[in-house]
Tab-separated table of C-alpha atoms and ligand atoms in Angstrom:
chain	number	residue	atom	x	y	z
T	1	MET	CA	13.364	-6.033	-17.703
T	2	GLU	CA	14.142	-8.435	-14.894
T	3	LYS	CA	12.656	-11.625	-13.551
T	4	LEU	CA	12.825	-13.690	-10.382
T	5	VAL	CA	13.817	-17.344	-10.556
T	6	ILE	CA	12.709	-19.432	-7.584
T	7	GLU	CA	13.543	-23.029	-6.648
T	8	GLY	CA	10.543	-23.875	-4.491
T	9	GLY	CA	9.675	-26.409	-1.839
T	10	LYS	CA	11.932	-25.123	0.954
T	11	PRO	CA	10.331	-24.004	4.265
T	12	LEU	CA	11.300	-20.424	5.157
T	13	SER	CA	13.168	-20.103	8.416
T	14	GLY	CA	14.953	-17.341	10.350
T	15	THR	CA	14.458	-13.736	11.436
T	16	ILE	CA	13.705	-10.738	9.250
T	17	ARG	CA	13.250	-7.001	9.825
T	18	ILE	CA	10.192	-5.497	8.099
T	19	GLN	CA	10.493	-2.313	6.010
T	20	GLY	CA	8.692	0.970	6.753
T	21	ALA	CA	5.203	1.399	5.303
T	22	LYS	CA	5.070	2.519	1.668
T	23	ASN	CA	1.438	3.579	1.985
T	24	ALA	CA	2.250	5.769	4.993
T	25	ALA	CA	5.464	7.211	3.539
T	26	LEU	CA	3.896	8.378	0.249
T	27	PRO	CA	1.212	10.701	1.706
T	28	ILE	CA	3.619	11.870	4.435
T	29	LEU	CA	6.223	12.921	1.844
T	30	ALA	CA	3.433	14.693	-0.059
T	31	ALA	CA	2.203	16.408	3.134
T	32	SER	CA	5.631	17.900	3.766
T	33	VAL	CA	4.988	20.488	1.001
T	34	LEU	CA	2.790	22.271	3.555
T	35	THR	CA	5.912	23.574	5.313
T	36	GLY	CA	8.429	25.998	3.865
T	37	GLY	CA	11.116	24.433	6.042
T	38	SER	CA	12.913	21.105	6.329
T	39	VAL	CA	11.522	17.733	7.199
T	40	THR	CA	13.363	14.528	8.053
T	41	VAL	CA	11.466	11.277	7.632
T	42	GLU	CA	12.906	8.000	8.950
T	43	ASN	CA	12.128	4.336	8.264
T	44	VAL	CA	11.254	5.179	4.638
T	45	PRO	CA	11.427	2.100	2.393
T	46	ASP	CA	13.731	2.465	-0.608
T	47	LEU	CA	11.239	1.635	-3.362
T	48	LEU	CA	10.408	2.667	-6.904
T	49	ASP	CA	7.245	4.541	-5.808
T	50	ILE	CA	9.162	6.481	-3.143
T	51	ARG	CA	11.771	7.488	-5.733
T	52	VAL	CA	9.042	8.720	-8.092
T	53	MET	CA	7.565	10.832	-5.261
T	54	LEU	CA	11.024	12.315	-4.563
T	55	ASP	CA	11.501	13.005	-8.308
T	56	ILE	CA	8.194	14.898	-8.332
T	57	LEU	CA	9.157	16.937	-5.251
T	58	THR	CA	12.508	17.756	-6.903
T	59	ALA	CA	10.748	18.784	-10.128
T	60	LEU	CA	8.590	21.170	-8.053
T	61	GLY	CA	11.717	22.880	-6.647
T	62	SER	CA	12.382	21.169	-3.318
T	63	LYS	CA	15.694	19.597	-2.315
T	64	THR	CA	15.432	15.891	-1.559
T	65	GLU	CA	17.998	13.449	-0.223
T	66	LEU	CA	17.481	9.724	0.353
T	67	SER	CA	20.180	8.096	2.421
T	68	GLY	CA	19.588	4.569	3.693
T	69	HIS	CA	16.062	4.786	5.025
T	70	GLN	CA	16.134	8.469	5.858
T	71	VAL	CA	14.682	11.166	3.615
T	72	ARG	CA	15.619	14.814	4.142
T	73	LEU	CA	13.506	17.407	2.409
T	74	ASP	CA	14.136	21.122	2.173
T	75	MET	CA	10.923	22.748	1.005
T	76	SER	CA	12.183	26.363	1.000
T	77	GLY	CA	12.738	26.378	-2.767
T	78	LEU	CA	9.397	24.788	-3.719
T	79	ASN	CA	8.159	27.048	-6.530
T	80	SER	CA	5.722	25.076	-8.687
T	81	SER	CA	2.435	23.279	-8.188
T	82	HIS	CA	2.296	21.753	-11.654
T	83	ILE	CA	3.081	18.053	-11.417
T	84	PRO	CA	4.851	16.913	-14.611
T	85	GLU	CA	2.552	14.625	-16.590
T	86	GLU	CA	5.145	11.910	-17.235
T	87	LEU	CA	5.839	11.558	-13.480
T	88	MET	CA	2.143	11.685	-12.600
T	89	LYS	CA	1.451	8.778	-14.967
T	90	GLN	CA	4.148	6.675	-13.305
T	91	MET	CA	2.422	6.564	-9.969
T	92	ARG	CA	-1.181	6.972	-8.879
T	93	SER	CA	-0.048	8.160	-5.450
T	94	SER	CA	1.105	11.466	-6.974
T	95	ILE	CA	-2.571	12.431	-6.509
T	96	PHE	CA	-1.716	12.878	-2.786
T	97	LEU	CA	0.077	16.104	-3.710
T	98	MET	CA	-3.158	17.730	-4.808
T	99	GLY	CA	-4.481	18.711	-1.361
T	100	PRO	CA	-1.225	20.027	0.128
T	101	LEU	CA	-0.109	21.879	-3.059
T	102	LEU	CA	-3.540	23.497	-3.342
T	103	ALA	CA	-3.262	24.609	0.284
T	104	ARG	CA	0.236	26.034	-0.192
T	105	PHE	CA	-0.088	27.692	-3.630
T	106	GLY	CA	-3.824	28.265	-4.093
T	107	SER	CA	-3.721	26.230	-7.298
T	108	VAL	CA	-2.519	22.858	-8.510
T	109	THR	CA	-2.355	21.155	-11.900
T	110	VAL	CA	-2.421	17.366	-12.056
T	111	TYR	CA	-3.308	14.740	-14.641
T	112	GLN	CA	-5.772	11.886	-14.359
T	113	PRO	CA	-3.750	9.037	-12.877
T	114	GLY	CA	-5.640	6.773	-15.299
T	115	GLY	CA	-6.888	3.222	-14.906
T	116	CYS	CA	-4.921	0.497	-13.251
T	117	ALA	CA	-4.607	-3.253	-13.433
T	118	ILE	CA	-6.664	-3.738	-10.254
T	119	GLY	CA	-9.720	-1.719	-11.255
T	120	GLU	CA	-11.019	1.674	-12.266
T	121	ARG	CA	-9.649	3.640	-9.246
T	122	LYS	CA	-11.597	6.857	-9.614
T	123	ILE	CA	-10.671	10.162	-7.920
T	124	ASN	CA	-14.166	11.685	-7.678
T	125	LEU	CA	-14.114	11.582	-3.858
T	126	HIS	CA	-10.807	13.469	-3.779
T	127	LEU	CA	-12.240	16.147	-6.076
T	128	THR	CA	-15.600	16.580	-4.336
T	129	GLY	CA	-13.820	16.747	-0.982
T	130	LEU	CA	-11.560	19.568	-2.181
T	131	GLU	CA	-14.547	21.319	-3.790
T	132	ALA	CA	-16.363	21.228	-0.459
T	133	LEU	CA	-13.383	23.089	1.044
T	134	GLY	CA	-13.793	25.814	-1.581
T	135	ALA	CA	-11.749	24.617	-4.566
T	136	ARG	CA	-12.902	25.196	-8.149
T	137	ILE	CA	-12.044	22.314	-10.408
T	138	GLU	CA	-11.640	22.410	-14.186
T	139	GLU	CA	-11.087	19.219	-16.116
T	140	LYS	CA	-9.848	19.409	-19.712
T	141	GLY	CA	-9.076	16.013	-21.197
T	142	SER	CA	-6.748	14.398	-18.710
T	143	THR	CA	-5.645	17.726	-17.155
T	144	ILE	CA	-7.192	18.758	-13.849
T	145	VAL	CA	-6.685	22.311	-12.605
T	146	CYS	CA	-7.772	23.052	-9.080
T	147	ARG	CA	-7.882	26.628	-7.695
T	148	ALA	CA	-8.919	28.191	-4.410
T	149	ASP	CA	-8.503	31.769	-3.168
T	150	LYS	CA	-8.914	30.303	0.283
T	151	LEU	CA	-9.907	26.969	1.742
T	152	VAL	CA	-12.639	26.998	4.392
T	153	GLY	CA	-13.409	24.127	6.766
T	154	THR	CA	-16.729	22.302	6.451
T	155	ASP	CA	-18.476	18.965	7.070
T	156	ILE	CA	-17.647	16.310	4.463
T	157	VAL	CA	-19.381	12.944	4.227
T	158	LEU	CA	-17.523	10.398	2.097
T	159	ASP	CA	-19.736	8.000	0.116
T	160	PHE	CA	-17.070	5.347	0.667
T	161	PRO	CA	-14.180	5.375	3.193
T	162	SER	CA	-11.513	5.949	0.518
T	163	VAL	CA	-7.987	5.922	1.926
T	164	GLY	CA	-6.567	8.397	-0.585
T	165	ALA	CA	-9.535	10.798	-0.465
T	166	THR	CA	-9.471	10.857	3.355
T	167	GLU	CA	-5.748	11.687	3.227
T	168	ASN	CA	-6.047	14.376	0.550
T	169	ILE	CA	-8.874	16.100	2.417
T	170	MET	CA	-6.961	15.918	5.733
T	171	MET	CA	-3.916	17.587	4.134
T	172	ALA	CA	-5.896	20.406	2.504
T	173	ALA	CA	-8.091	20.924	5.590
T	174	ALA	CA	-4.995	21.121	7.827
T	175	ALA	CA	-4.308	24.550	6.268
T	176	ALA	CA	-7.946	25.662	5.779
T	177	GLU	CA	-9.713	28.344	7.767
T	178	GLY	CA	-11.777	26.827	10.603
T	179	ARG	CA	-12.889	23.283	11.346
T	180	THR	CA	-13.381	20.414	8.901
T	181	THR	CA	-15.073	17.196	9.947
T	182	ILE	CA	-14.655	14.149	7.707
T	183	HIS	CA	-17.447	11.622	8.224
T	184	ASN	CA	-17.191	8.004	7.044
T	185	ALA	CA	-13.408	8.476	6.912
T	186	ALA	CA	-11.109	5.543	6.192
T	187	ARG	CA	-9.606	4.086	9.383
T	188	GLU	CA	-6.363	2.535	8.077
T	189	PRO	CA	-3.238	2.766	10.293
T	190	GLU	CA	-1.552	4.823	7.542
T	191	ILE	CA	-4.172	7.537	8.121
T	192	GLN	CA	-3.258	7.654	11.804
T	193	ASP	CA	0.395	7.931	10.776
T	194	LEU	CA	-0.444	10.886	8.519
T	195	GLN	CA	-2.317	12.564	11.386
T	196	HIS	CA	0.684	12.107	13.698
T	197	PHE	CA	3.047	13.518	11.069
T	198	LEU	CA	0.840	16.530	10.295
T	199	ASN	CA	0.454	17.238	14.023
T	200	ALA	CA	4.248	16.996	14.417
T	201	MET	CA	4.398	19.844	11.838
T	202	GLY	CA	1.899	21.896	13.866
T	203	ALA	CA	-1.476	20.750	12.508
T	204	ARG	CA	-4.450	20.139	14.834
T	205	ILE	CA	-6.113	16.899	13.760
T	206	TYR	CA	-8.006	14.425	15.936
T	207	GLY	CA	-9.835	11.165	15.411
T	208	ALA	CA	-7.748	9.350	12.752
T	209	GLY	CA	-8.292	5.630	13.264
T	210	THR	CA	-12.020	6.257	13.821
T	211	ASN	CA	-14.560	7.069	11.120
T	212	THR	CA	-14.828	10.742	12.135
T	213	ILE	CA	-11.767	12.950	11.730
T	214	THR	CA	-11.741	16.557	12.953
T	215	VAL	CA	-9.258	19.008	11.470
T	216	ASP	CA	-8.799	22.496	12.935
T	217	GLY	CA	-6.950	24.487	10.288
T	218	VAL	CA	-3.697	26.264	11.176
T	219	ARG	CA	-1.750	28.974	9.307
T	220	GLU	CA	1.787	27.686	9.712
T	221	PHE	CA	3.638	24.408	9.639
T	222	HIS	CA	7.066	23.976	11.144
T	223	PRO	CA	9.999	21.650	10.444
T	224	CYS	CA	9.907	18.218	12.071
T	225	ARG	CA	11.505	14.793	12.251
T	226	TYR	CA	9.207	11.776	11.956
T	227	ARG	CA	9.451	7.962	11.880
T	228	ILE	CA	7.151	5.957	9.587
T	229	ILE	CA	5.205	2.939	10.954
T	230	PRO	CA	6.133	-0.615	9.874
T	231	ASP	CA	4.613	-1.886	6.623
T	232	ARG	CA	1.688	-4.156	7.552
T	233	ILE	CA	1.328	-5.519	4.010
T	234	ALA	CA	5.050	-6.351	3.685
T	235	ALA	CA	4.772	-8.034	7.120
T	236	GLY	CA	1.658	-9.899	5.976
T	237	THR	CA	3.527	-11.045	2.877
T	238	VAL	CA	6.270	-12.634	5.000
T	239	ILE	CA	3.719	-14.153	7.385
T	240	VAL	CA	1.821	-15.790	4.519
T	241	ALA	CA	5.082	-16.924	2.885
T	242	ALA	CA	6.146	-18.558	6.163
T	243	ALA	CA	2.772	-20.292	6.503
T	244	ALA	CA	2.538	-21.396	2.847
T	245	THR	CA	6.026	-22.951	2.920
T	246	ARG	CA	5.309	-24.563	6.349
T	247	GLY	CA	8.195	-22.625	7.818
T	248	ASN	CA	9.181	-20.938	11.075
T	249	VAL	CA	9.873	-17.208	10.749
T	250	THR	CA	10.313	-14.375	13.253
T	251	LEU	CA	9.466	-10.848	12.113
T	252	GLU	CA	10.944	-7.736	13.737
T	253	ASN	CA	9.668	-4.157	13.416
T	254	VAL	CA	5.983	-5.053	13.086
T	255	ASN	CA	2.838	-3.746	14.741
T	256	PRO	CA	0.770	-6.909	15.468
T	257	GLN	CA	-2.358	-4.792	16.059
T	258	HIS	CA	-2.319	-3.764	12.396
T	259	LEU	CA	-2.365	-7.432	11.358
T	260	THR	CA	-5.298	-8.647	13.457
T	261	SER	CA	-7.619	-9.682	10.610
T	262	LEU	CA	-4.901	-11.649	8.797
T	263	VAL	CA	-3.719	-13.350	11.988
T	264	HIS	CA	-7.309	-14.307	12.815
T	265	VAL	CA	-7.770	-16.024	9.421
T	266	LEU	CA	-4.439	-17.848	9.558
T	267	ARG	CA	-5.041	-19.079	13.120
T	268	ARG	CA	-8.393	-20.491	12.003
T	269	ALA	CA	-6.440	-22.422	9.366
T	270	GLY	CA	-4.131	-23.864	12.036
T	271	VAL	CA	-1.102	-21.577	11.692
T	272	GLN	CA	0.651	-20.791	14.990
T	273	ILE	CA	1.290	-17.077	15.466
T	274	VAL	CA	2.702	-15.507	18.628
T	275	SER	CA	3.411	-11.780	19.153
T	276	SER	CA	5.353	-9.877	21.758
T	277	GLY	CA	5.910	-6.128	21.424
T	278	ASP	CA	7.032	-5.463	17.843
T	279	ILE	CA	8.013	-9.079	17.209
T	280	MET	CA	5.923	-11.882	15.734
T	281	ASN	CA	6.684	-15.560	15.220
T	282	VAL	CA	4.866	-17.648	12.617
T	283	GLN	CA	5.001	-21.426	12.392
T	284	CYS	CA	3.103	-23.925	10.292
T	285	HIS	CA	3.984	-27.599	10.538
T	286	SER	CA	1.172	-29.446	8.808
T	287	ARG	CA	-1.280	-28.939	5.969
T	288	PRO	CA	-3.491	-25.980	6.902
T	289	LYS	CA	-7.291	-26.216	7.089
T	290	ARG	CA	-9.583	-24.363	4.703
T	291	VAL	CA	-11.174	-21.074	5.796
T	292	GLU	CA	-14.777	-20.991	4.682
T	293	ARG	CA	-15.254	-17.359	3.673
T	294	ILE	CA	-13.187	-14.187	3.693
T	295	VAL	CA	-14.504	-10.816	2.558
T	296	THR	CA	-12.114	-7.962	1.762
T	297	SER	CA	-13.264	-4.573	2.953
T	298	PRO	CA	-11.839	-1.364	4.462
T	299	TYR	CA	-9.759	-1.549	7.665
T	300	PRO	CA	-10.096	-3.117	10.206
T	301	SER	CA	-11.624	-5.845	7.978
T	302	PHE	CA	-9.528	-8.116	5.797
T	303	PRO	CA	-7.348	-5.929	3.500
T	304	THR	CA	-7.749	-6.101	-0.264
T	305	ASP	CA	-3.958	-5.776	-0.499
T	306	MET	CA	-3.604	-9.200	1.193
T	307	GLN	CA	-6.237	-10.925	-0.961
T	308	SER	CA	-3.942	-12.371	-3.658
T	309	LEU	CA	-1.374	-13.417	-1.046
T	310	LEU	CA	-3.925	-15.211	1.110
T	311	MET	CA	-5.270	-16.933	-2.005
T	312	VAL	CA	-1.933	-18.710	-2.507
T	313	PHE	CA	-2.071	-19.982	1.081
T	314	LEU	CA	-5.707	-21.106	0.738
T	315	SER	CA	-4.943	-22.923	-2.517
T	316	LEU	CA	-2.770	-25.298	-0.451
T	317	THR	CA	-5.324	-26.011	2.320
T	318	ASP	CA	-7.455	-29.119	2.714
T	319	GLY	CA	-10.811	-27.986	1.296
T	320	LEU	CA	-12.927	-25.276	-0.328
T	321	SER	CA	-12.429	-21.626	0.690
T	322	ILE	CA	-14.139	-18.536	-0.718
T	323	ILE	CA	-12.735	-15.013	-0.978
T	324	LYS	CA	-15.106	-12.184	-1.851
T	325	GLU	CA	-13.398	-9.002	-3.131
T	326	THR	CA	-15.467	-5.894	-2.402
T	327	VAL	CA	-12.919	-3.054	-2.705
T	328	PHE	CA	-11.507	-3.319	-6.250
T	329	GLU	CA	-13.463	-4.878	-9.091
T	330	GLY	CA	-10.525	-6.163	-11.153
T	331	ARG	CA	-8.371	-7.782	-8.557
T	332	PHE	CA	-8.330	-11.450	-9.626
T	333	LYS	CA	-5.782	-11.277	-12.462
T	334	HIS	CA	-3.394	-13.532	-10.524
T	335	VAL	CA	-5.913	-16.399	-10.644
T	336	GLU	CA	-4.986	-17.321	-14.205
T	337	GLU	CA	-1.289	-17.369	-13.314
T	338	LEU	CA	-1.869	-19.434	-10.160
T	339	SER	CA	-3.943	-21.892	-12.185
T	340	ARG	CA	-0.911	-22.410	-14.410
T	341	MET	CA	0.931	-23.534	-11.273
T	342	GLY	CA	-1.731	-26.142	-10.506
T	343	ALA	CA	-4.087	-24.136	-8.264
T	344	ASP	CA	-7.791	-24.989	-8.545
T	345	ILE	CA	-9.589	-21.625	-8.449
T	346	ARG	CA	-12.830	-20.521	-10.095
T	347	VAL	CA	-13.904	-16.890	-10.275
T	348	ASP	CA	-17.590	-16.058	-10.130
T	349	LEU	CA	-18.122	-12.273	-10.398
T	350	ASN	CA	-16.367	-10.832	-7.332
T	351	ALA	CA	-15.879	-14.170	-5.558
T	352	ALA	CA	-13.053	-16.686	-5.943
T	353	LEU	CA	-13.766	-20.309	-5.061
T	354	ILE	CA	-10.510	-21.932	-4.051
T	355	LYS	CA	-10.314	-25.694	-3.866
T	356	GLY	CA	-7.166	-26.685	-1.980
T	357	VAL	CA	-4.649	-28.875	-3.838
T	358	PRO	CA	-1.852	-30.921	-2.215
T	359	ARG	CA	0.846	-28.985	-4.078
T	360	LEU	CA	1.638	-26.305	-6.629
T	361	TYR	CA	4.146	-26.771	-9.431
T	362	GLY	CA	6.731	-24.341	-10.798
T	363	ALA	CA	5.863	-22.437	-14.001
T	364	THR	CA	6.688	-19.213	-15.824
T	365	VAL	CA	4.195	-16.584	-14.691
T	366	GLU	CA	3.692	-12.848	-14.998
T	367	ALA	CA	3.189	-10.253	-12.248
T	368	THR	CA	0.150	-8.182	-13.251
T	369	ASP	CA	0.261	-5.757	-10.310
T	370	LEU	CA	2.216	-5.242	-7.104
T	371	ARG	CA	0.466	-7.610	-4.690
T	372	ALA	CA	-0.414	-10.141	-7.396
T	373	GLY	CA	3.308	-10.274	-8.190
T	374	ALA	CA	4.215	-10.886	-4.546
T	375	ALA	CA	1.575	-13.630	-4.421
T	376	LEU	CA	3.231	-15.398	-7.356
T	377	VAL	CA	6.582	-15.215	-5.568
T	378	ILE	CA	5.022	-16.933	-2.532
T	379	ALA	CA	3.450	-19.529	-4.814
T	380	GLY	CA	6.905	-20.130	-6.298
T	381	LEU	CA	8.447	-20.573	-2.838
T	382	ALA	CA	5.813	-23.156	-1.908
T	383	ALA	CA	5.763	-24.953	-5.283
T	384	HIS	CA	7.697	-27.979	-6.399
T	385	GLY	CA	10.214	-27.135	-9.103
T	386	THR	CA	11.303	-23.865	-10.684
T	387	THR	CA	9.115	-20.779	-10.992
T	388	VAL	CA	10.002	-17.744	-13.071
T	389	VAL	CA	8.131	-14.539	-12.223
T	390	GLU	CA	8.271	-11.946	-14.998
T	391	GLN	CA	7.318	-8.234	-15.068
T	392	ILE	CA	8.754	-7.776	-11.575
T	393	HIS	CA	8.919	-3.975	-11.821
T	394	HIS	CA	5.410	-4.180	-10.310
T	395	ILE	CA	6.860	-5.956	-7.248
T	396	ASP	CA	9.710	-3.429	-6.917
T	397	ARG	CA	7.114	-0.667	-6.457
T	398	GLY	CA	6.304	-2.019	-3.006
T	399	TYR	CA	9.043	-4.347	-1.730
T	400	GLU	CA	12.672	-3.482	-1.055
T	401	ARG	CA	14.689	-6.123	-2.970
T	402	ILE	CA	12.179	-8.893	-2.218
T	403	GLU	CA	14.659	-11.587	-3.280
T	404	GLU	CA	17.272	-10.449	-0.717
T	405	MET	CA	14.676	-10.427	2.049
T	406	LEU	CA	13.491	-13.947	1.200
T	407	ALA	CA	17.020	-15.299	0.636
T	408	LYS	CA	17.808	-14.255	4.246
T	409	LEU	CA	15.082	-16.710	5.250
T	410	GLY	CA	16.678	-19.513	3.244
T	411	ALA	CA	14.684	-19.151	0.032
T	412	LYS	CA	16.399	-20.080	-3.216
T	413	ILE	CA	15.545	-17.018	-5.243
T	414	VAL	CA	17.615	-14.890	-7.636
T	415	ARG	CA	16.974	-11.836	-9.784
T	416	LYS	CA	18.020	-12.186	-13.402
T	417	ALA	CA	17.918	-10.023	-16.466
T	418	SER	CA	15.008	-11.255	-18.575
T	419	GLY	CA	17.481	-12.327	-21.211
T	420	GLY	CA	19.837	-14.343	-18.990
T	421	GLY	CA	22.453	-13.881	-16.179
T	422	SER	CA	22.010	-12.913	-12.507
T	423	ILE	CA	21.992	-9.277	-11.420
K	501	LIG	C1	-5.017	2.750	-0.957
K	501	LIG	C2	-3.731	1.960	-0.942
K	501	LIG	C3	-3.903	0.633	-1.695
K	501	LIG	C4	-5.089	-0.135	-1.135
K	501	LIG	C5	-6.342	0.732	-1.076
K	501	LIG	C6	-7.514	0.057	-0.381
K	501	LIG	C7	-2.055	3.724	-0.876
K	501	LIG	C8	-0.930	4.398	-1.567
K	501	LIG	N1	-2.689	2.744	-1.566
K	501	LIG	O1	-5.309	3.040	-2.324
K	501	LIG	O2	-2.708	-0.118	-1.538
K	501	LIG	O3	-5.344	-1.259	-1.946
K	501	LIG	O4	-6.063	1.963	-0.367
K	501	LIG	O5	-7.157	-0.348	0.893
K	501	LIG	O6	-2.344	3.983	0.268
K	501	LIG	N2	-12.788	5.168	-5.060
K	501	LIG	C9	-13.726	5.930	-5.738
K	501	LIG	N3	-13.530	7.278	-5.830
K	501	LIG	C10	-12.445	7.888	-5.271
K	501	LIG	C11	-11.502	7.117	-4.577
K	501	LIG	C12	-11.703	5.752	-4.491
K	501	LIG	O7	-14.713	5.410	-6.246
K	501	LIG	O8	-12.319	9.116	-5.387
K	501	LIG	C13	-12.959	3.707	-4.984
K	501	LIG	C14	-11.833	2.992	-5.742
K	501	LIG	O9	-12.123	2.883	-7.113
K	501	LIG	C15	-11.789	1.655	-5.036
K	501	LIG	C16	-12.160	2.006	-3.592
K	501	LIG	O10	-12.793	3.283	-3.646
K	501	LIG	O11	-12.748	0.797	-5.554
K	501	LIG	C17	-10.980	2.054	-2.650
K	501	LIG	O12	-10.065	3.046	-3.044
K	501	LIG	P1	-9.163	3.866	-2.014
K	501	LIG	O13	-9.488	3.492	-0.621
K	501	LIG	O14	-9.249	5.302	-2.403
K	501	LIG	O15	-7.727	3.307	-2.369
K	501	LIG	P2	-6.423	4.111	-2.707
K	501	LIG	O16	-6.291	5.280	-1.789
K	501	LIG	O17	-6.334	4.332	-4.157
């Protein structure tokens, strides 16, 4: 068990390179089981979740090698489509293997990924999507067995534009017979990245980034080399940290188009943000203004993954702001922790009413999930005094050594063993 100890109150300043996107890398690594050959994926962040995905692929018989930010996979020895239960429970994203393993082996055994700190996170849309392609699904307790003699393309209408369900259906449909059309598909940039990767392996998919995706099934997938897009949520985390500490930070390896909704909100609050190519500069020199109302919803609207981070920023503005969370029902666990640091936030069903305070104060707080943990780190950077963030394994799932990244920007932050000395 480790913790982060932060001496707050110092504006962040300097230049930082943003990691590759976790949420693009995970489905892309899963999709590579469609080929019997080798795949090289670049710009892969070295994170706990990525390592769990590689452990699963190894357990299924493939050869995996992570070196720096490059992953090399040799899928020729892949011989099982039964995901070990203990690995499945470690990471919800293992569900991404369902579609491609079903397509390659004609059957797949997975386990319910279970609940999660941010809400119920059902998989019904994944299952009904695969059923529509011809899969038969048997659920016994937490075991789910999915079989299909062949997958056949069809029209699928999603009740909700689920990111994971869209991706799972795309991967299975890529190898199905005929055409699949996914209506009300999620439009996140990570879905476009998956389309580009699958097409680099020989798939024929069009429309990712819009709400209608067309997949013409193919029989064979070939080896390829692919580079993952920059992580928009990691970039957003640095942008909000720069703004909340009234700093001046330049980000490299970002796609500003993927950050439009966040940039729009921060500019309304008075933060100066300038982009050029894959570089962005963020500056905030005075107390930001409140932003009346923000509603999280699927891309291109304001991302639920940025909600807790933005809340820290808003808690330091000059008035009352409201955030309405519409994607996950249980995503306000960080409010209690932020309140212990002096934030004035009231939760009313799925809305948080945030009354800006002049400053936050250091405290010992607990990360309850990945983005909530990152939000507490930002709160610690902006606060007066010392903040200790515990349960940081949640943060390590999505950020590559967050303390090293922030220390490069002048933050006073160290990782310590929960008992004592630095690591
Ligand atoms: C992905 C992201 C996560 C992000 C989320 C929403 C990855 C690895 N994770 O998660 O960081 O917060 O998108 O942008 O890419 N739902 C159902 N039935 C389903 C599937 C989803 O009811 O079968 C519901 C969920 O409970 C949730 C909502 O749909 O309320 C959004 O979920 P979804 O878009 O599927 O998110 P994930 O793919 O799990």
